[in-house]
PDB file of N, CA and C in Angstrom:
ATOM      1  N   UNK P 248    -126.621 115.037-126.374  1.00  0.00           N
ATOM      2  CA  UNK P 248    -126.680 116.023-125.303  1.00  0.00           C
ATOM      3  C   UNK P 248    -127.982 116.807-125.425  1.00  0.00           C
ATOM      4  N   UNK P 249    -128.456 116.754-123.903  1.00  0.00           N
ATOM      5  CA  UNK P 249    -129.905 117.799-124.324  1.00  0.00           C
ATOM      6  C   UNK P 249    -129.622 119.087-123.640  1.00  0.00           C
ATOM      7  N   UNK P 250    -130.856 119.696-124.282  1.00  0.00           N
ATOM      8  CA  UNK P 250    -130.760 121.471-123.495  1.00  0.00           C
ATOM      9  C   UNK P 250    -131.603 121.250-122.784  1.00  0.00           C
ATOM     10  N   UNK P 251    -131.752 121.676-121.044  1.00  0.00           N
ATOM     11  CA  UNK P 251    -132.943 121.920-120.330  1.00  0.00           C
ATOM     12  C   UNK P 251    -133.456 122.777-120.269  1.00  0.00           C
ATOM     13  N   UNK P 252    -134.627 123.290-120.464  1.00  0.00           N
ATOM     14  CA  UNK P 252    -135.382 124.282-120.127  1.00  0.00           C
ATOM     15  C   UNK P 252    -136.840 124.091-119.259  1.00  0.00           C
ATOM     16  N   UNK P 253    -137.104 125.158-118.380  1.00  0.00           N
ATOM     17  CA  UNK P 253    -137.724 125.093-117.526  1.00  0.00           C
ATOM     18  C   UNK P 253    -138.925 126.300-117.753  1.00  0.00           C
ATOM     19  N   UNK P 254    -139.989 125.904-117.679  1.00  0.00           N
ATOM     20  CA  UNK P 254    -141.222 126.991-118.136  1.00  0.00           C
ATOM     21  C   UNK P 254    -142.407 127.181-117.299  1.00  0.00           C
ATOM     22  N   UNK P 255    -142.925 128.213-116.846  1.00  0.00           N
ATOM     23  CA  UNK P 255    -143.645 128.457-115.284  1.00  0.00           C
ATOM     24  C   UNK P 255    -144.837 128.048-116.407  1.00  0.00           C
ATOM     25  N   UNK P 256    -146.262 127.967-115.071  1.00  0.00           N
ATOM     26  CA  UNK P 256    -147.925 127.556-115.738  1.00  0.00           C
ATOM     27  C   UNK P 256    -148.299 128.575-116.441  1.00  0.00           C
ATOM     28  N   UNK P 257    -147.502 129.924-117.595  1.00  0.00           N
ATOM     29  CA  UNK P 257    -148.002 130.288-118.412  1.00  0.00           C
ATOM     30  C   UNK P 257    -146.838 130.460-119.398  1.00  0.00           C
ATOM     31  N   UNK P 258    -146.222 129.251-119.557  1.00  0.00           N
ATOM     32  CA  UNK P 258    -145.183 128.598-120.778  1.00  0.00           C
ATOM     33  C   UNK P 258    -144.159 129.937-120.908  1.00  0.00           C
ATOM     34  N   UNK P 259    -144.055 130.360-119.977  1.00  0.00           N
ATOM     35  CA  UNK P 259    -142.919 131.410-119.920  1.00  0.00           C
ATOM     36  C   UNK P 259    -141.488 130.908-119.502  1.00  0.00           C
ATOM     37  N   UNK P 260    -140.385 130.857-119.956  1.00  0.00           N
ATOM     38  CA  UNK P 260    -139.275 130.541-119.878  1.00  0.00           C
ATOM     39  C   UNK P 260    -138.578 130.752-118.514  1.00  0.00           C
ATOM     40  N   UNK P 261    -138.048 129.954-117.505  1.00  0.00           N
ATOM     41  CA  UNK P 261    -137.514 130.948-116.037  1.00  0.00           C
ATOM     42  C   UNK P 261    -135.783 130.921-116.582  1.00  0.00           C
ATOM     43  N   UNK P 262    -135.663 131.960-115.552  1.00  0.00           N
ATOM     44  CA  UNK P 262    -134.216 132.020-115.482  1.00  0.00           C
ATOM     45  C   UNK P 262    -133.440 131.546-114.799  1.00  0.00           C
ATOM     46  N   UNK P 263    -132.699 131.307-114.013  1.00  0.00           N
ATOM     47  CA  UNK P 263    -131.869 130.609-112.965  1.00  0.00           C
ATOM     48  C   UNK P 263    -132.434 131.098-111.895  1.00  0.00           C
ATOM     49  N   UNK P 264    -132.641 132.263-111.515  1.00  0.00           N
ATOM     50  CA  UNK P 264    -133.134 132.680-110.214  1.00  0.00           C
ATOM     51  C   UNK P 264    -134.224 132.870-109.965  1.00  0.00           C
ATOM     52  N   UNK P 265    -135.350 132.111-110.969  1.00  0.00           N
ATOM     53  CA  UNK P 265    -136.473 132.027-110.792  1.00  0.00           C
ATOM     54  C   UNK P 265    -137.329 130.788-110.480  1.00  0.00           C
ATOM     55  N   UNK P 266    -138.126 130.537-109.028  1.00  0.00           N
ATOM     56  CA  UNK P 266    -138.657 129.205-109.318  1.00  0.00           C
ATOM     57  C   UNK P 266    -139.334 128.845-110.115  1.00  0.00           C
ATOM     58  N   UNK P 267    -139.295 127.541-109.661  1.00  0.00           N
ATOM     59  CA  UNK P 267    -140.204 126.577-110.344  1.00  0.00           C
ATOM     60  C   UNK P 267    -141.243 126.184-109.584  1.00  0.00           C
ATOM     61  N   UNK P 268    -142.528 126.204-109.899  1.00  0.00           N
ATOM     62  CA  UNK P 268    -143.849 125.347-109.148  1.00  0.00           C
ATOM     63  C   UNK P 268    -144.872 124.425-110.030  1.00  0.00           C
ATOM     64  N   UNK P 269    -145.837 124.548-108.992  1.00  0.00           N
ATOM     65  CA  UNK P 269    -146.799 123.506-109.801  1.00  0.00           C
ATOM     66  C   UNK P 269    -147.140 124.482-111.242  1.00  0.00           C
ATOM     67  N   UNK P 270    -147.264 123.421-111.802  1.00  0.00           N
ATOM     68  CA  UNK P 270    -147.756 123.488-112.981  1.00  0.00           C
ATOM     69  C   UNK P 270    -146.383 124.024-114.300  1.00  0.00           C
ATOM     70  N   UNK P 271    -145.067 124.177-113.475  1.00  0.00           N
ATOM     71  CA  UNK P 271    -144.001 124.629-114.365  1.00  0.00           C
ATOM     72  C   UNK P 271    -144.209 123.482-115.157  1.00  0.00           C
ATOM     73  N   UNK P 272    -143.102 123.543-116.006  1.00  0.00           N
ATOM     74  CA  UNK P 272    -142.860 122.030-117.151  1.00  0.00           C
ATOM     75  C   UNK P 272    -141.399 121.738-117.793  1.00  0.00           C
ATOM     76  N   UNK P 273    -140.933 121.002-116.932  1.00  0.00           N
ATOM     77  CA  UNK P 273    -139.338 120.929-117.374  1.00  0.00           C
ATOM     78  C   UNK P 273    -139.413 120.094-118.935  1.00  0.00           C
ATOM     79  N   UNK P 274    -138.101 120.381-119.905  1.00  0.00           N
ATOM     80  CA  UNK P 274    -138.080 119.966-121.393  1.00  0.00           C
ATOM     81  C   UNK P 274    -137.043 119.736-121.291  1.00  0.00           C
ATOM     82  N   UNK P 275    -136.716 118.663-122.296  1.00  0.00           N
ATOM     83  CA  UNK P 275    -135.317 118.066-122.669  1.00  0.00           C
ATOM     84  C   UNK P 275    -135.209 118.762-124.003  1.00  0.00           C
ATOM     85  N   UNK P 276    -134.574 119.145-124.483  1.00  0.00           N
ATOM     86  CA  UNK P 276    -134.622 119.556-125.699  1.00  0.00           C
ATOM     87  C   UNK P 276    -133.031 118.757-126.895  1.00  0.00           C
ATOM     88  N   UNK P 277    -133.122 118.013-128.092  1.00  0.00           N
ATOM     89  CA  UNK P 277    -132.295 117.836-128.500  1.00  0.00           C
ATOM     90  C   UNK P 277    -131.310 119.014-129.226  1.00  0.00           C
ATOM     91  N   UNK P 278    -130.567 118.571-129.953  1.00  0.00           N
ATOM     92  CA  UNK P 278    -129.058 119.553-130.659  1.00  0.00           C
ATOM     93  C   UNK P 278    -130.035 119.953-131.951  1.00  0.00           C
ATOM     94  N   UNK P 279    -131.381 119.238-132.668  1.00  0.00           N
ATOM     95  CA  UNK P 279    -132.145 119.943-133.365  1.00  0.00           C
ATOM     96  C   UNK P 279    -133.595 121.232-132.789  1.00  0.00           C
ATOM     97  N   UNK P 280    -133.498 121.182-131.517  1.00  0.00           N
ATOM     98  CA  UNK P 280    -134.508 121.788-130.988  1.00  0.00           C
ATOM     99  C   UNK P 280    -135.563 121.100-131.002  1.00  0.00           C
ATOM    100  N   UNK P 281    -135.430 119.691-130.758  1.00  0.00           N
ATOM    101  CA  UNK P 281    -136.839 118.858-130.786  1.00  0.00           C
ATOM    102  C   UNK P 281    -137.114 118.786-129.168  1.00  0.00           C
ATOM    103  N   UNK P 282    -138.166 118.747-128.530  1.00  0.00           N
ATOM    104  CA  UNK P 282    -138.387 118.926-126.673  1.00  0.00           C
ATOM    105  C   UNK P 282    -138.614 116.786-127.317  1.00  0.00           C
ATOM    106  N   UNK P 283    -137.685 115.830-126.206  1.00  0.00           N
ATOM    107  CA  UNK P 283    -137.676 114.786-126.561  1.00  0.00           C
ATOM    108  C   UNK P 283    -138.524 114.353-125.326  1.00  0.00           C
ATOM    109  N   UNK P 284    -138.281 115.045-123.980  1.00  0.00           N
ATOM    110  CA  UNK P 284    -139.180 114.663-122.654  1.00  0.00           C
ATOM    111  C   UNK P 284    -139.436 115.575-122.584  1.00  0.00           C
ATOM    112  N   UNK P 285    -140.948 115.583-121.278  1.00  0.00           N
ATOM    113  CA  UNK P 285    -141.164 116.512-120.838  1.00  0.00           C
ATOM    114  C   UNK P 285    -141.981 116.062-119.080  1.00  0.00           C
ATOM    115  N   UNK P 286    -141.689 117.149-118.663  1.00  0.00           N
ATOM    116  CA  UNK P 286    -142.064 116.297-117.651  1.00  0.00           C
ATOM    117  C   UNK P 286    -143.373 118.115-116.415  1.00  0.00           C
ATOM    118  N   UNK P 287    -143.615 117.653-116.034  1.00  0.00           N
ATOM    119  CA  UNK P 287    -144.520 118.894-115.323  1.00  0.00           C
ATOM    120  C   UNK P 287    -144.465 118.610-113.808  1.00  0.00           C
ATOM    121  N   UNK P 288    -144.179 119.915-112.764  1.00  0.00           N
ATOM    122  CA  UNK P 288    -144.189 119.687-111.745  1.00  0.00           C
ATOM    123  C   UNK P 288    -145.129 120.179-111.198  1.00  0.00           C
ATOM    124  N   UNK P 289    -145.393 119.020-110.027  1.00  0.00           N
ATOM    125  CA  UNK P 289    -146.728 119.157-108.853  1.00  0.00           C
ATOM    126  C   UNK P 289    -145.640 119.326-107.824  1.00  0.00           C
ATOM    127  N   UNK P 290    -145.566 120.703-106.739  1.00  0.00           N
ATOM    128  CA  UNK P 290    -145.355 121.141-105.423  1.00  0.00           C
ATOM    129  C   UNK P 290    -146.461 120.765-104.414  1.00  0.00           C
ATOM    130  N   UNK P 291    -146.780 119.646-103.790  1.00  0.00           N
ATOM    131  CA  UNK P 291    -148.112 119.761-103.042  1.00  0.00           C
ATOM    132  C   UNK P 291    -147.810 121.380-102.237  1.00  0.00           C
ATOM    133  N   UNK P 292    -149.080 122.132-101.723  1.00  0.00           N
ATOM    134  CA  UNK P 292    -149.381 122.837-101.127  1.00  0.00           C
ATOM    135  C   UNK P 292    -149.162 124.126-102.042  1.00  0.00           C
ATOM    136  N   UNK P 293    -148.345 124.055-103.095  1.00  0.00           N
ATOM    137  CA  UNK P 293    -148.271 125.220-104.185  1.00  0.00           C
ATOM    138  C   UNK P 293    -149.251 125.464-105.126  1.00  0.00           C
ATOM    139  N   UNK P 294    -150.412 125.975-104.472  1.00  0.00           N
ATOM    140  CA  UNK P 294    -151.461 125.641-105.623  1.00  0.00           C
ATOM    141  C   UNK P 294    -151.501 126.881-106.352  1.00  0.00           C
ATOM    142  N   UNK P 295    -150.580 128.129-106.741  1.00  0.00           N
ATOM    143  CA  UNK P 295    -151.128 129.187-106.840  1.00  0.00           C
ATOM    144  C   UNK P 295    -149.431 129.206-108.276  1.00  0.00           C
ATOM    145  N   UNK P 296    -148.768 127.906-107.932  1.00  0.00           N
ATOM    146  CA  UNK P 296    -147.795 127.899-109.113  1.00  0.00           C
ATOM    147  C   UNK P 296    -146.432 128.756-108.779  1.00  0.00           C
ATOM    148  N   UNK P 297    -145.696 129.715-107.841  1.00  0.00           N
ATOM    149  CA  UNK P 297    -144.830 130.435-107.790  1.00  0.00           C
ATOM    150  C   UNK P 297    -143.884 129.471-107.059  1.00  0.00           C
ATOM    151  N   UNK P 298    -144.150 128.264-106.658  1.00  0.00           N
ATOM    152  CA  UNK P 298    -142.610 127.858-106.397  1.00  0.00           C
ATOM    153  C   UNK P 298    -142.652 127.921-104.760  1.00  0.00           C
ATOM    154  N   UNK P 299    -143.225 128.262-104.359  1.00  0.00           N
ATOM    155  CA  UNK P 299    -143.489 128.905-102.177  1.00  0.00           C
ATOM    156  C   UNK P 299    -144.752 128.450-102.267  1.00  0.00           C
ATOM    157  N   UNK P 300    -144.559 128.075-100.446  1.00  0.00           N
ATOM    158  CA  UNK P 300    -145.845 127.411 -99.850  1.00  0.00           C
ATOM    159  C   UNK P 300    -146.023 128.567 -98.780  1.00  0.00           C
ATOM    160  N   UNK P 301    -147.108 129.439 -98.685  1.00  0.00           N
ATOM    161  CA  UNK P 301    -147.389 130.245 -98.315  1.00  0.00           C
ATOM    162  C   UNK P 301    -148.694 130.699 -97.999  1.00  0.00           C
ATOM    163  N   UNK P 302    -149.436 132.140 -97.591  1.00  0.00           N
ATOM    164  CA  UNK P 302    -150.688 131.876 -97.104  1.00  0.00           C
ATOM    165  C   UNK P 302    -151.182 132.190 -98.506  1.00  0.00           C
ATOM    166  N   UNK P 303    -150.220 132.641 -99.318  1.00  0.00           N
ATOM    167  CA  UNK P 303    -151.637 133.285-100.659  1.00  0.00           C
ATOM    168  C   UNK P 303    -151.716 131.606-101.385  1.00  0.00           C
ATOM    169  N   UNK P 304    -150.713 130.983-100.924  1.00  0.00           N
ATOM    170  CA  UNK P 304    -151.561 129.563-101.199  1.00  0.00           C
ATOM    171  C   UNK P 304    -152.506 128.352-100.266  1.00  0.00           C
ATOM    172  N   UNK P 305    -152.809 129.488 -99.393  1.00  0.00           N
ATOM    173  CA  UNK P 305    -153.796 129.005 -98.172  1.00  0.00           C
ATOM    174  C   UNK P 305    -154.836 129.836 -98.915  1.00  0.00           C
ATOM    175  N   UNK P 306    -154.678 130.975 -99.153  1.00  0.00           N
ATOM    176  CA  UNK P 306    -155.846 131.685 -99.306  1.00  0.00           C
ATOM    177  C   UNK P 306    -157.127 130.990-100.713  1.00  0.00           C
ATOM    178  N   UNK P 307    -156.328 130.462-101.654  1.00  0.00           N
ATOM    179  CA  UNK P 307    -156.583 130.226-102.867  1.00  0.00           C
ATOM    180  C   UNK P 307    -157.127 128.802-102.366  1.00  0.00           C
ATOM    181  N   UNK P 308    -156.572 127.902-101.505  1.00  0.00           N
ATOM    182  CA  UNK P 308    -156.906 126.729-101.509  1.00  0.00           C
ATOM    183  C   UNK P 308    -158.153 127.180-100.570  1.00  0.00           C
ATOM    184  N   UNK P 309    -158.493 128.118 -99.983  1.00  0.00           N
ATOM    185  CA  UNK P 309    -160.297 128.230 -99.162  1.00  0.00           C
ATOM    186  C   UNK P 309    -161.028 128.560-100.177  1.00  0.00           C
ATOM    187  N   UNK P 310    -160.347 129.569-101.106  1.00  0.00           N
ATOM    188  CA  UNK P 310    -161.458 130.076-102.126  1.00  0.00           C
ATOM    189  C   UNK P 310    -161.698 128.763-103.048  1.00  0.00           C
ATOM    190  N   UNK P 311    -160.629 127.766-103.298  1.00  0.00           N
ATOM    191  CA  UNK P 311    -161.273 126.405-103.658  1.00  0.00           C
ATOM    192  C   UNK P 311    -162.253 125.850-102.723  1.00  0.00           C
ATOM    193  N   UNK P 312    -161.932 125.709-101.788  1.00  0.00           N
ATOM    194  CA  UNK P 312    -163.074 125.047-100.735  1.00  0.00           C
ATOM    195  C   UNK P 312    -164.306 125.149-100.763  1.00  0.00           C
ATOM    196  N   UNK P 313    -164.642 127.064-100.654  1.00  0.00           N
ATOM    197  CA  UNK P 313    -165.747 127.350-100.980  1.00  0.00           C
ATOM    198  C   UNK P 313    -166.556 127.808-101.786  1.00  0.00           C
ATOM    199  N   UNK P 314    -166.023 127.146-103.154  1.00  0.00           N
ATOM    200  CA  UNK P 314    -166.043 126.956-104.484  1.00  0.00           C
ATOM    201  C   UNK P 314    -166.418 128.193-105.019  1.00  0.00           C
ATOM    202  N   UNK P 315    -165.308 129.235-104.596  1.00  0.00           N
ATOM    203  CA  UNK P 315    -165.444 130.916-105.353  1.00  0.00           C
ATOM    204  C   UNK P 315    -164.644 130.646-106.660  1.00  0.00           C
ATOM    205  N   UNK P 316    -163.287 130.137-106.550  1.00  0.00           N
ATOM    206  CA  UNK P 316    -162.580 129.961-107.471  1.00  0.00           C
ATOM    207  C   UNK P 316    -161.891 128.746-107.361  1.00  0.00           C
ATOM    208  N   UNK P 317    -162.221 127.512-108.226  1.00  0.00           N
ATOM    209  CA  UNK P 317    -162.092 125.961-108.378  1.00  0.00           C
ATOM    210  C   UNK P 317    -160.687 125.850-109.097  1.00  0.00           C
ATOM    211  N   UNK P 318    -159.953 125.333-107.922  1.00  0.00           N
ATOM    212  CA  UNK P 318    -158.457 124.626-108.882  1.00  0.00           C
ATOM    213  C   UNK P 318    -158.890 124.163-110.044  1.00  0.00           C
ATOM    214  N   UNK P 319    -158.089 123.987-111.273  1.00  0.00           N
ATOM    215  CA  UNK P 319    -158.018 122.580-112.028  1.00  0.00           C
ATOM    216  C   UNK P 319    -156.820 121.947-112.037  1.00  0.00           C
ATOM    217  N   UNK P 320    -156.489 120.850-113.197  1.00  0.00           N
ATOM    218  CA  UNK P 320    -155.312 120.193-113.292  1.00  0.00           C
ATOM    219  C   UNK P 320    -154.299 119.812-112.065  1.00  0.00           C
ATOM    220  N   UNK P 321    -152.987 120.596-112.607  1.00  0.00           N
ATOM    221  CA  UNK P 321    -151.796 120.434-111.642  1.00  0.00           C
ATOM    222  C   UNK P 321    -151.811 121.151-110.247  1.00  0.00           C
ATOM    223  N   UNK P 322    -152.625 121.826-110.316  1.00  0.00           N
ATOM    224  CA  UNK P 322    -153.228 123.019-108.988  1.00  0.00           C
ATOM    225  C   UNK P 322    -153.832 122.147-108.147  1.00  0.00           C
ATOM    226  N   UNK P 323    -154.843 121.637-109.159  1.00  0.00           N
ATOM    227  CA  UNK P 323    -155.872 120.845-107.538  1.00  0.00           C
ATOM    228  C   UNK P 323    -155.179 119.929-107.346  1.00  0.00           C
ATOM    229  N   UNK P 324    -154.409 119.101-108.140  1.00  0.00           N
ATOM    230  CA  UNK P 324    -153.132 118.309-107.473  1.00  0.00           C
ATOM    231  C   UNK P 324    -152.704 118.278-106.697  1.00  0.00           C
ATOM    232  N   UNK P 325    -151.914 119.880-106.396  1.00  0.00           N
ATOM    233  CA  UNK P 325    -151.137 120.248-105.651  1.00  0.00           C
ATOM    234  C   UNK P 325    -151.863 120.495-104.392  1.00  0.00           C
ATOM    235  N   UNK P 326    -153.337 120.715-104.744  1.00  0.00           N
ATOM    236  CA  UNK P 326    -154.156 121.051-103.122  1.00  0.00           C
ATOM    237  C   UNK P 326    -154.490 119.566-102.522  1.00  0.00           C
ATOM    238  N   UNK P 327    -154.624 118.514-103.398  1.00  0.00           N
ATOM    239  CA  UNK P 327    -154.540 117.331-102.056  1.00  0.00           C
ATOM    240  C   UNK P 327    -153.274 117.287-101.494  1.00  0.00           C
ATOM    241  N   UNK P 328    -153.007 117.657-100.499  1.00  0.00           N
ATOM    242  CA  UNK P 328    -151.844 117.449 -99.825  1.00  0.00           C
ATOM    243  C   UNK P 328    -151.758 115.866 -99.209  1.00  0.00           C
ATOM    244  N   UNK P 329    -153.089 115.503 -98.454  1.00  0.00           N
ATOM    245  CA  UNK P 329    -153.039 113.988 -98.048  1.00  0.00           C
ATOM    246  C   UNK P 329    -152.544 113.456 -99.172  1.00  0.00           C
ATOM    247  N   UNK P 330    -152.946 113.584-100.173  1.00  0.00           N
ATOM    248  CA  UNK P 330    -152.209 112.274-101.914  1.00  0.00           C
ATOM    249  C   UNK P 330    -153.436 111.502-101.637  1.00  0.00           C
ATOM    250  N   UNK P 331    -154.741 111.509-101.111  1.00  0.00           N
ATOM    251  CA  UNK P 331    -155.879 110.443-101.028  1.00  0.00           C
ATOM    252  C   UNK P 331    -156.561 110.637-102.502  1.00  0.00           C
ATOM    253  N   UNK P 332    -156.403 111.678-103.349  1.00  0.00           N
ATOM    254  CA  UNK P 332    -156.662 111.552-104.561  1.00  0.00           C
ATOM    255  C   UNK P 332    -158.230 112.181-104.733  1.00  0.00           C
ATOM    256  N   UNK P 333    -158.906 113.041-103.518  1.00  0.00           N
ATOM    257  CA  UNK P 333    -159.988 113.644-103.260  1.00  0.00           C
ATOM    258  C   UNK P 333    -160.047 115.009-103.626  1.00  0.00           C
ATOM    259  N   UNK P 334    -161.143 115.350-104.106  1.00  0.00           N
ATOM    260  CA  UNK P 334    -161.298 117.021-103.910  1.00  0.00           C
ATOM    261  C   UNK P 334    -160.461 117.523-102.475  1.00  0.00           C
ATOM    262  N   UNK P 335    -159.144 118.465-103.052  1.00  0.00           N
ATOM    263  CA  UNK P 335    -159.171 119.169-101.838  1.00  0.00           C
ATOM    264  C   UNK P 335    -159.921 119.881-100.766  1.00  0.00           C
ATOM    265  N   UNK P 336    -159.573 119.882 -99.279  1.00  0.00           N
ATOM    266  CA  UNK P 336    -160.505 119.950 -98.421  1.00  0.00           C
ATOM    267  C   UNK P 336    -159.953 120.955 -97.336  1.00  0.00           C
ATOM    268  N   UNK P 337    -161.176 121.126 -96.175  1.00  0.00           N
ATOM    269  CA  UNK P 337    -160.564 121.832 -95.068  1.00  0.00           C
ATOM    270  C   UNK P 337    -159.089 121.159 -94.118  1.00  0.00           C
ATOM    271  N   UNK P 338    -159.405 119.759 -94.644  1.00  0.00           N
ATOM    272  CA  UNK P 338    -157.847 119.144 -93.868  1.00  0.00           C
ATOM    273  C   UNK P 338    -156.551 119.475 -94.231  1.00  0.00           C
ATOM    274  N   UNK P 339    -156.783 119.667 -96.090  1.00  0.00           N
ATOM    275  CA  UNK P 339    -155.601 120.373 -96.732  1.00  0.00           C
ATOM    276  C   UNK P 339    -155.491 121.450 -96.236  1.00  0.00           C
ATOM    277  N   UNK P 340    -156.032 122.129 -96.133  1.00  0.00           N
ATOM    278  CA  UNK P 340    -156.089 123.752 -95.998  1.00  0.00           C
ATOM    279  C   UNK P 340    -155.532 123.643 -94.584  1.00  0.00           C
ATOM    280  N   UNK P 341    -155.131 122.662 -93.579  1.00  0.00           N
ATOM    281  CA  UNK P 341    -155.192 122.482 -92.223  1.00  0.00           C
ATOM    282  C   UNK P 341    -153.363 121.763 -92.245  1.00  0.00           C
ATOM    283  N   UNK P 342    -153.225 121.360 -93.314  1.00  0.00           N
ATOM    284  CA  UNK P 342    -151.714 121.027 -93.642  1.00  0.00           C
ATOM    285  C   UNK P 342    -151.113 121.994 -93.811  1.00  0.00           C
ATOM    286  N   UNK P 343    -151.381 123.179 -94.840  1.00  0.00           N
ATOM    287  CA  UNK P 343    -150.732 124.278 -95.023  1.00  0.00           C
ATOM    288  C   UNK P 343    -150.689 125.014 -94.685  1.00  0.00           C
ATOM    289  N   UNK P 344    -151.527 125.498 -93.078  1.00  0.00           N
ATOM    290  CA  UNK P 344    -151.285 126.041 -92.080  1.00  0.00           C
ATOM    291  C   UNK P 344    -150.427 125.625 -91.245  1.00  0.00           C
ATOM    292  N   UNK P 345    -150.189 124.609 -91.346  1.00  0.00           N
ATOM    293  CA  UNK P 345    -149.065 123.469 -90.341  1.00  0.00           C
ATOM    294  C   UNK P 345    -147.622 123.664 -90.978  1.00  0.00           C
ATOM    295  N   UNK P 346    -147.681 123.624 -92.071  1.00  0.00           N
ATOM    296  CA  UNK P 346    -146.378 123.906 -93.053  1.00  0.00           C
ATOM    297  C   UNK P 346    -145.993 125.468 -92.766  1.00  0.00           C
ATOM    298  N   UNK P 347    -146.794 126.344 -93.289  1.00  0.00           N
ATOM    299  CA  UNK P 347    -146.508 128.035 -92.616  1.00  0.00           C
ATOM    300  C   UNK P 347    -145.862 128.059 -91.508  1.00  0.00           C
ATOM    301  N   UNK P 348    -146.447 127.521 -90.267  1.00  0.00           N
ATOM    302  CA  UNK P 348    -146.059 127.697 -89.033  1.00  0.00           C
ATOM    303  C   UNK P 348    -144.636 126.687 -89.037  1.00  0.00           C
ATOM    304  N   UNK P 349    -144.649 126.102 -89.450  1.00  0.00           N
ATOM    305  CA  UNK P 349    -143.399 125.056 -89.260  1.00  0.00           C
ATOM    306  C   UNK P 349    -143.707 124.165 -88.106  1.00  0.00           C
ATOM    307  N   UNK P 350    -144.766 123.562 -88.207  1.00  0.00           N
ATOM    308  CA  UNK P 350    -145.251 122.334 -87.209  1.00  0.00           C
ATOM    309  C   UNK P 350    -145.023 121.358 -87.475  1.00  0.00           C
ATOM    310  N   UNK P 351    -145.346 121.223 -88.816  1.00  0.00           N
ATOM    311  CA  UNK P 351    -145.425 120.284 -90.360  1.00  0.00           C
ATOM    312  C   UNK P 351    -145.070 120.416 -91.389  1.00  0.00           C
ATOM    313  N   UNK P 352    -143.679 120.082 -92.202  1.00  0.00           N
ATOM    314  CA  UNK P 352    -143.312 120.269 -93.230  1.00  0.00           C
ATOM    315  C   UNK P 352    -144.242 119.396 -94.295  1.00  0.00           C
ATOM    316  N   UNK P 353    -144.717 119.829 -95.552  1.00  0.00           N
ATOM    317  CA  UNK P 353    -145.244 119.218 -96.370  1.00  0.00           C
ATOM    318  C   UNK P 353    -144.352 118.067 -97.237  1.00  0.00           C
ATOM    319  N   UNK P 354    -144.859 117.117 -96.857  1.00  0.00           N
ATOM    320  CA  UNK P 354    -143.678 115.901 -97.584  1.00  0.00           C
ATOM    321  C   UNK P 354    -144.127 116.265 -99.388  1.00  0.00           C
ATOM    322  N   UNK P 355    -143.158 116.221-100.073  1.00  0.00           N
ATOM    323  CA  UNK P 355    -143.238 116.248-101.442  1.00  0.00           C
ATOM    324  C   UNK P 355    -143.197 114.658-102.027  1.00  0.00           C
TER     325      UNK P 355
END
């Protein structure tokens, strides 16, 4: 039997009523406390990690754009929304305006 635990992008423990986003990191943990899996989640359009697709994760994905402040890792992940595997772009940033409004749900 394992224990799950669930840990946001600054290895902080959540609670039940707390999400999960990019960059969380789900653990299997055994009956000795050994983590046996582990696994990390990418939210496309969650580039800011809280679990919601929202504008402060519109906002963050322009300040990527116009390279004030550059995703890395599971973040810029999460900013290709196409999945073409490119530097996120103004098209992403053009998905998650579509997702806000509810034009376009972001497929996960």
């Amino acid at each position: 039997a394992y224990t799950i635990e669930i840990y946001n992008s600054k290895n902080e423990l959540l609670t039940d009523k707390q999400n999960a986003g990019t960059g969380s990191t789900i653990r299997f943990i055994d009956e000795n406390n050994v983590i046996k899996m582990e696994y990390h989640i990418v939210l496309y359009g969650d580039v800011n990690g809280d679990g919601k697709i929202n504008s402060t994760d519109l906002l963050v994905l322009q300040r990527h754009i116009l390279e004030i402040d550059m995703l890395k890792g599971y973040f810029k992940t999460a900013g290709n929304i196409n999945k073409n595997g490119k530097n996120p772009s103004s098209l992403d940033s053009l998905l998650i305006q579509r997702h806000i409004l509810g034009l376009k749900l972001i497929e996960q």
